[in-house]
Coordinates of C-alpha atoms in Angstrom, one line a residue:
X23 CA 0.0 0.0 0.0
X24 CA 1.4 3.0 -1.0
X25 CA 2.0 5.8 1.9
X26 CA 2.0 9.8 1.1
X27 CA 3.8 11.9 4.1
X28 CA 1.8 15.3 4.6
X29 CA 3.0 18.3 6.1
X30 CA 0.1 20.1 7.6
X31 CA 0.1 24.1 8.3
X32 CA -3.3 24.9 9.3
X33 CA -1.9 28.5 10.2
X34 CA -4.4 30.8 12.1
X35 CA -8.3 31.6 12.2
X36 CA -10.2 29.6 10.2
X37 CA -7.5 28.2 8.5
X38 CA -7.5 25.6 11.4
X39 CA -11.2 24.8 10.5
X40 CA -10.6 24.1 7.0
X41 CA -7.6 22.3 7.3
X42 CA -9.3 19.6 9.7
X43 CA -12.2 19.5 7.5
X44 CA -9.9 18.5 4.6
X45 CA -8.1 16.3 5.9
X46 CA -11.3 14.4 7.1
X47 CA -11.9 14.2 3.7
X48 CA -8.9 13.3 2.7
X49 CA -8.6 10.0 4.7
X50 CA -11.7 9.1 3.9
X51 CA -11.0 9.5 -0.2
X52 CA -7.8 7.3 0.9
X53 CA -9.5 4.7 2.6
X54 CA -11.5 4.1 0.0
X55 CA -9.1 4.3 -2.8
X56 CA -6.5 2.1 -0.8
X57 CA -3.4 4.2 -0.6
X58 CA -2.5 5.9 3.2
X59 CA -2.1 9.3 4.1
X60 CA 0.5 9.8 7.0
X61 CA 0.2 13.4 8.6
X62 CA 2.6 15.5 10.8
X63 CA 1.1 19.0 11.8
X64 CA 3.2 21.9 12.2
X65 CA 2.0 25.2 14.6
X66 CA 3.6 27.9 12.3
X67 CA 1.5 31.0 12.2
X68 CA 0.8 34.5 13.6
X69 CA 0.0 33.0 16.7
X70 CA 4.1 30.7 16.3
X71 CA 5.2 34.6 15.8
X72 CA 4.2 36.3 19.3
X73 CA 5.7 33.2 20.6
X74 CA 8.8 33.1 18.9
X75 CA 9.5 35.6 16.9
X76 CA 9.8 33.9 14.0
X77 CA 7.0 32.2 11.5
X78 CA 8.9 29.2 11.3
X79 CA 11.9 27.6 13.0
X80 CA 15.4 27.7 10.8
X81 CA 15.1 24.9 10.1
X82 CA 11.9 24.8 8.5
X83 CA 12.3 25.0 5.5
X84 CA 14.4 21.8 5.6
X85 CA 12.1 19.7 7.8
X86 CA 9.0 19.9 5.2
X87 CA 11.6 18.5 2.8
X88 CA 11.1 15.1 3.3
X89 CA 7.5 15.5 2.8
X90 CA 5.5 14.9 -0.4
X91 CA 3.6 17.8 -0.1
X92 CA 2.0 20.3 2.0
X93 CA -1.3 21.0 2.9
X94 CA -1.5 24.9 4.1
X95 CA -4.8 26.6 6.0
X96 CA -4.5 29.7 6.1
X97 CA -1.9 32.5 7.4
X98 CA -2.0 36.2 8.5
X99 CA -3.3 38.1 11.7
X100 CA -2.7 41.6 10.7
X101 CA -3.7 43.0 14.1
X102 CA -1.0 41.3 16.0
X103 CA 1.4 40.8 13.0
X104 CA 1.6 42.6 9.4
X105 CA 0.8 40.6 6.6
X106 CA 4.4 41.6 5.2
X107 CA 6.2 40.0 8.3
X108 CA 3.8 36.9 7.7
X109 CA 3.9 36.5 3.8
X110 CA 8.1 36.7 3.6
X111 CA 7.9 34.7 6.9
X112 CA 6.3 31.8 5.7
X113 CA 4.5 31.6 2.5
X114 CA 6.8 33.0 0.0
X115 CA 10.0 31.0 1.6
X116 CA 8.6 27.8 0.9
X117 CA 7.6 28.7 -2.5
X118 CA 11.0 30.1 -3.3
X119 CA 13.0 27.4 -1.2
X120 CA 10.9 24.5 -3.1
X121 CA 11.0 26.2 -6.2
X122 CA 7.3 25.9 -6.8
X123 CA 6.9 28.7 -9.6
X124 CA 3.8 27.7 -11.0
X125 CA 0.5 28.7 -9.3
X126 CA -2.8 27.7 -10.5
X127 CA -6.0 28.1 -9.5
X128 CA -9.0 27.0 -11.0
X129 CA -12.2 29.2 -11.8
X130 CA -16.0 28.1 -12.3
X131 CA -19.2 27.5 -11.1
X132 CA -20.0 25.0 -8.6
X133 CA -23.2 23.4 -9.4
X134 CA -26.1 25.3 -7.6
X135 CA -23.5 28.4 -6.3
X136 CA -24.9 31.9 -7.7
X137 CA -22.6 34.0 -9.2
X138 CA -22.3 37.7 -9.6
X139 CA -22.1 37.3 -13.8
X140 CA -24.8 36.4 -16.3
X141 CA -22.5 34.2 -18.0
X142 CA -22.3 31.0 -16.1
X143 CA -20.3 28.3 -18.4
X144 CA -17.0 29.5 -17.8
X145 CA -14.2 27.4 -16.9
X146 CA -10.8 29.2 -16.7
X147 CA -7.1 28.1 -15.6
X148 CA -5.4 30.6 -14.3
X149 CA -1.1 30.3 -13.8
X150 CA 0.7 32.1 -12.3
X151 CA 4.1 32.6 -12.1
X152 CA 5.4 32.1 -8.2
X153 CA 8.6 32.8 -7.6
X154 CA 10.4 36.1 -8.8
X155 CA 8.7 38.8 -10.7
X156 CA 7.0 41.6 -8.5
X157 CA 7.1 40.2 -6.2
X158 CA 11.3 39.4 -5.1
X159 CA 12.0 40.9 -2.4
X160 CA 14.1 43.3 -3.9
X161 CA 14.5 46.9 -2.7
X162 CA 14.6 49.2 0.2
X163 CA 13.8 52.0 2.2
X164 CA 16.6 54.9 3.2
X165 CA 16.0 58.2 5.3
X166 CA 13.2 56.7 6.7
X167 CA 10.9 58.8 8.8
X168 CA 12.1 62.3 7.2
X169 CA 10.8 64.7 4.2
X170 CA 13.7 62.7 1.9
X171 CA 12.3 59.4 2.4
X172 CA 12.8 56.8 -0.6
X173 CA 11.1 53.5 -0.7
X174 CA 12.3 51.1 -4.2
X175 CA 10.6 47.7 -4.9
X176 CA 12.3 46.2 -7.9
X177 CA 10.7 43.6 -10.0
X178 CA 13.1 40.7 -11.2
X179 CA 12.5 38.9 -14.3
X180 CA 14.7 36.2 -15.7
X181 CA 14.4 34.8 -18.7
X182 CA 14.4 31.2 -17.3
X183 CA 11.8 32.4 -14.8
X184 CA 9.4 33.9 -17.4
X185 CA 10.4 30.9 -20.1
X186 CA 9.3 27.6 -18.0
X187 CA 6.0 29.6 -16.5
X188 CA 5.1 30.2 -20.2
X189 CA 6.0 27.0 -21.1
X190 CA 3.7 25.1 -18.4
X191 CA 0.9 27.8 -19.3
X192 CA 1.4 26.1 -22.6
X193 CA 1.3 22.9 -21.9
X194 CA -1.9 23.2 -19.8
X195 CA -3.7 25.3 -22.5
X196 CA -2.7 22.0 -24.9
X197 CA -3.7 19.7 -22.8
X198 CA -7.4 21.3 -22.2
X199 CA -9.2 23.3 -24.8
X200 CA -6.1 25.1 -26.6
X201 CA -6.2 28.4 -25.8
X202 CA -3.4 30.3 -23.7
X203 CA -4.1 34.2 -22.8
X204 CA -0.9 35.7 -22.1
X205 CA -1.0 38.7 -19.4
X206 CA 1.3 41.7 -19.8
X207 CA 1.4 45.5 -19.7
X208 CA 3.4 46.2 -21.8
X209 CA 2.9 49.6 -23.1
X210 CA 3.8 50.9 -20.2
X211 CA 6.3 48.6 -18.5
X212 CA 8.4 48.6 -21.6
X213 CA 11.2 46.3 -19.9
X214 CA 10.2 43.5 -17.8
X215 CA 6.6 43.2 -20.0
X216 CA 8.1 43.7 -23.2
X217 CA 10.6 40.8 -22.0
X218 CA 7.7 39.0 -21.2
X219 CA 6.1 39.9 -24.5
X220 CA 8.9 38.3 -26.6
X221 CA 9.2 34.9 -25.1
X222 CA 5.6 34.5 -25.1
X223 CA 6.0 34.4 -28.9
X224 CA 9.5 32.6 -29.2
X225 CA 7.7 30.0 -27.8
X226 CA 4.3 30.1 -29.5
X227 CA 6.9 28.5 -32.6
X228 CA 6.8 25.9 -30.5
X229 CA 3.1 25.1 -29.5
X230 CA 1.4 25.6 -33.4
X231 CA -1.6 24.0 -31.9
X232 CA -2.0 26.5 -29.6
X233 CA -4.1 29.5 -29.9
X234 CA -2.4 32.4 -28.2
X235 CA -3.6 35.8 -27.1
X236 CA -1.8 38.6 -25.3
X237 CA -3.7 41.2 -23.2
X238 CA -3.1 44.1 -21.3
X239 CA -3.7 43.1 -17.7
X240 CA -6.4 46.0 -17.8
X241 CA -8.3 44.5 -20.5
X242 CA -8.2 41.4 -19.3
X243 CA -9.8 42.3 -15.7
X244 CA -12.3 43.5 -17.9
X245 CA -12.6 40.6 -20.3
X246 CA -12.8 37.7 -17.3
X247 CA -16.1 39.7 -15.9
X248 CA -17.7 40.8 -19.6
X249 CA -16.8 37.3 -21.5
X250 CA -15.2 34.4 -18.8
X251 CA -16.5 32.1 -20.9
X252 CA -14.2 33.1 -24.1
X253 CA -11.1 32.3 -21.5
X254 CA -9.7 28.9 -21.0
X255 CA -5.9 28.8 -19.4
X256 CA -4.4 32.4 -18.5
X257 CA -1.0 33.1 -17.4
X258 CA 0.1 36.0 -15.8
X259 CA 3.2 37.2 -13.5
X260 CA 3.5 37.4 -9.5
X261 CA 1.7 40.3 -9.0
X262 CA -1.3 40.2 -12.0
X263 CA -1.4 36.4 -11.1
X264 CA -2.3 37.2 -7.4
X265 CA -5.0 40.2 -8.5
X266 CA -6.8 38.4 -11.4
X267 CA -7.0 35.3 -9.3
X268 CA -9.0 36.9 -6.8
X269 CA -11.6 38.4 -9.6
X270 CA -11.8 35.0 -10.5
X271 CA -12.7 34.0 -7.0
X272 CA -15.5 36.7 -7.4
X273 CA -16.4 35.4 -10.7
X274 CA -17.3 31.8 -9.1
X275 CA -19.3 32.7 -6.3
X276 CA -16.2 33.9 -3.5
X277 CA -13.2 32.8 -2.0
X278 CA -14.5 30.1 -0.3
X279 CA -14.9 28.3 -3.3
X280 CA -11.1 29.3 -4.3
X281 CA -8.2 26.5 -4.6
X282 CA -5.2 26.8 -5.5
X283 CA -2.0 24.6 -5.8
X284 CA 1.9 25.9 -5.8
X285 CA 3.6 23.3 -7.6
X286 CA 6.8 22.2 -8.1
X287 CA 6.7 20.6 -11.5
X288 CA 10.1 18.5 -11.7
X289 CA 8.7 17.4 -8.4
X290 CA 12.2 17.9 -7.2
X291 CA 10.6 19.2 -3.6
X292 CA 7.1 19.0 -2.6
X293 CA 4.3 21.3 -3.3
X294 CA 1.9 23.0 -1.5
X295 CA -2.1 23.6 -1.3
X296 CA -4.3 26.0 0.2
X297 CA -7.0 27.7 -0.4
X298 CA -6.7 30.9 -1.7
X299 CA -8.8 32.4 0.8
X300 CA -7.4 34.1 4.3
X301 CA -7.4 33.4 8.2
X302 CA -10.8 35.8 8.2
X303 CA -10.6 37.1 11.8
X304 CA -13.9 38.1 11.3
X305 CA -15.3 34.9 11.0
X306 CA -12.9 32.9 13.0
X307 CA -14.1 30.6 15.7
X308 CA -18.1 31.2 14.2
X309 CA -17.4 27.2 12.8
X310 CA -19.5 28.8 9.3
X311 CA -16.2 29.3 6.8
X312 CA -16.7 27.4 3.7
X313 CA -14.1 24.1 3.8
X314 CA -14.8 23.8 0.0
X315 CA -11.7 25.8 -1.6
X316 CA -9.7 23.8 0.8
X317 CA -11.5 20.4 0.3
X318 CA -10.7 21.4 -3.5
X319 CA -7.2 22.0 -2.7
X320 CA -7.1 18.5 -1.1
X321 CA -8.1 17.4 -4.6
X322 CA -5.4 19.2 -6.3
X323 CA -2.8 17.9 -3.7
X324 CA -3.7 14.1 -4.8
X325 CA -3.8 14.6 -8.5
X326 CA -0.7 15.8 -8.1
X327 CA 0.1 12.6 -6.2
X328 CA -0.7 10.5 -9.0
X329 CA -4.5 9.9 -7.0
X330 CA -6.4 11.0 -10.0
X331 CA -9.3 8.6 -8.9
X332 CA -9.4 9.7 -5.6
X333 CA -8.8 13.4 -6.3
X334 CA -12.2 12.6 -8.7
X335 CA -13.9 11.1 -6.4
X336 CA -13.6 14.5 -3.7
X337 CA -14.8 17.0 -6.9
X338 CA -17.5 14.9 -7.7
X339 CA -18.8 14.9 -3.7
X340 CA -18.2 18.2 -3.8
X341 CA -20.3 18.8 -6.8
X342 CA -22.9 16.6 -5.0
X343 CA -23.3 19.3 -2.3
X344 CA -23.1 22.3 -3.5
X345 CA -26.1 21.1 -5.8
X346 CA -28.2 20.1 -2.9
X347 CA -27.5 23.8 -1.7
X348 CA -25.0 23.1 1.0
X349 CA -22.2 25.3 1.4
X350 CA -23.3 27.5 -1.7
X351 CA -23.8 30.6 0.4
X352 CA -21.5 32.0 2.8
X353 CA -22.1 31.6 6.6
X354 CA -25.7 30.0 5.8
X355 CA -24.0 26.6 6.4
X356 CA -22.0 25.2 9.6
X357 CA -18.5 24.0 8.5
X358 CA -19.0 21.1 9.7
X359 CA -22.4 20.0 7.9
X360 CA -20.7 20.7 4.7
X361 CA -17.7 18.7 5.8
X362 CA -20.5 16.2 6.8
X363 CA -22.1 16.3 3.2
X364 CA -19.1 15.7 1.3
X365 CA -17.8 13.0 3.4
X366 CA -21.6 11.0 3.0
X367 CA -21.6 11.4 -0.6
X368 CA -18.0 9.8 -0.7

């Protein structure tokens, strides 16, 4: 019987909620399908910080190496701790560390969820790059506190960071519906965009079978909530990744139906999976967040095991619900009955 070792980071607020309520799920999909999850949790969060100091221990990084992959809740607690301190505590190490540069995040309508649009039969991909871009780290503050005061965030683009993100958007778009949406601004970021630009269609040559678009990350903010359904993979850098992902979170009802998966595609280190939703201290410790995005996560996390029955099997239960109602509107439902739902149907 084959045995998967997760690393679980349920983080802070609800995060805790949702992570429990997948991995429920989880076991159960593995008990059925006959492989073995074997789970060590890790306290790293907002709530590790006050303790601490830090958002994980030096050694971190190194300890989730041995893991096949990593199943995240949810970080932040911006009253106690900025979200700058958490993100390049935790997050955005062990994407950089594991090399994970490709994002994606999936975007439709669950059966029987309401969303904001008319259109309804849109099914979208979106990939973002994960690693570099706007989102390095690079930069600095001097005279701070006075009149003179300069703050600098550089963006770093490399061409073999840019070239294998492009290159898995393209592999994606061939492998559904054929039709990559490249995201740029490049009439007015006439460097790093136009860089972008180029090697988009240096390697179009290469994917003939590929229909391939290139938009202004304006136009295509407006195109994913005028005409979703004309869009089927979309790649875009760190920082238009991370914005369009959450219109398409809007798009498909909110983020409690958001997944996502960082992924490490030479599978080199493991991955990670959360949903794309925060802590929400607003709602924490009500037991009403929505455990779907990260139930849908879960799913992601075993395809990318190789589980592609089981990984079925938790979209299709999840499908189930939603279209009795359960868990299609948020806070009308207890976490714990639409945990309950999905686990019956599987």
């Amino acid at each position: 019987m084959t045995t998967y070792r997760i690393a679980l980071i349920p983080g802070d607020g609800i995060g805790r909620d949702v992570t429990a309520a997948a991995w429920s799920v989880l076991q159960k999909a593995a008990d059925k399908a006959g492989f073995t999850l074997d789970s060590q949790e890790f306290p790293w969060s907002c709530a590790y910080y006050r303790e601490t100091g830090t958002m994980m221990p030096a050694d971190g990084i190194e300890t989730l190496r041995g893991f096949d992959a990593i199943l995240l809740g949810a970080v932040g607690w911006p009253a106690e701790v900025p979200d700058s301190v958490s993100l390049h505590g935790l997050l955005l190490p062990i994407r950089k560390s594991f090399v994970q540069y490709a994002n994606i995040r999936p975007h439709r309508l669950l059966p029987g969820v309401q969303g904001p649009l008319r259109s309804a039969g849109f099914d979208i991909l979106c990939i973002r790059e994960n690693t570099e871009g706007e989102y390095s780290g690079a930069g600095g503050r001097v005279h701070q506190g006075t009149a003179d005061e300069v703050a600098v965030e550089t963006s770093i683009f490399t061409r073999t960071g840019v070239e294998r993100i492009l290159r898995f958007a393209f592999e994606q778009a061939r492998a559904r519906r054929g039709k990559l949406a490249s995201v740029t601004k490049s009439n007015a970021q006439k460097f790093s965009m136009v860089f972008w630009d180029e090697i988009t269609r240096k390697l179009a040559d290469e994917y003939a079978d590929v229909e391939v678009t290139s938009y202004h990350i304006d136009a295509m903010a407006a195109r994913m909530v005028m005409a979703p359904e004309s869009l089927d993979v979309v790649v875009a850098s760190n920082l238009f990744g991370d914005i369009l992902t959450d219109l398409g979170a809007a798009i498909q009802g909110g983020l409690g139906f958001a997944a996502s998966a960082n992924i490490n595609p030479d599978r080199s280190a493991p991955s990670m999976f959360e949903p794309v939703h925060g802590s929400a201290p607003d709602i924490a410790h009500l037991g009403i967040a929505n455990p779907i995005a990260a139930i849908w996560s879960s799913a992601m996390m075993l395809d990318h095991l190789g589980e592609k029955a089981a990984a079925g099997a938790i979209i299709k239960a999840i499908e189930w619900t939603t279209a009795c109602g359960i868990g299609t509107v948020p806070g009308k439902d207890r976490t714990e009955a639409i945990t309950a739902s999905i686990l019956a149907q599987l």
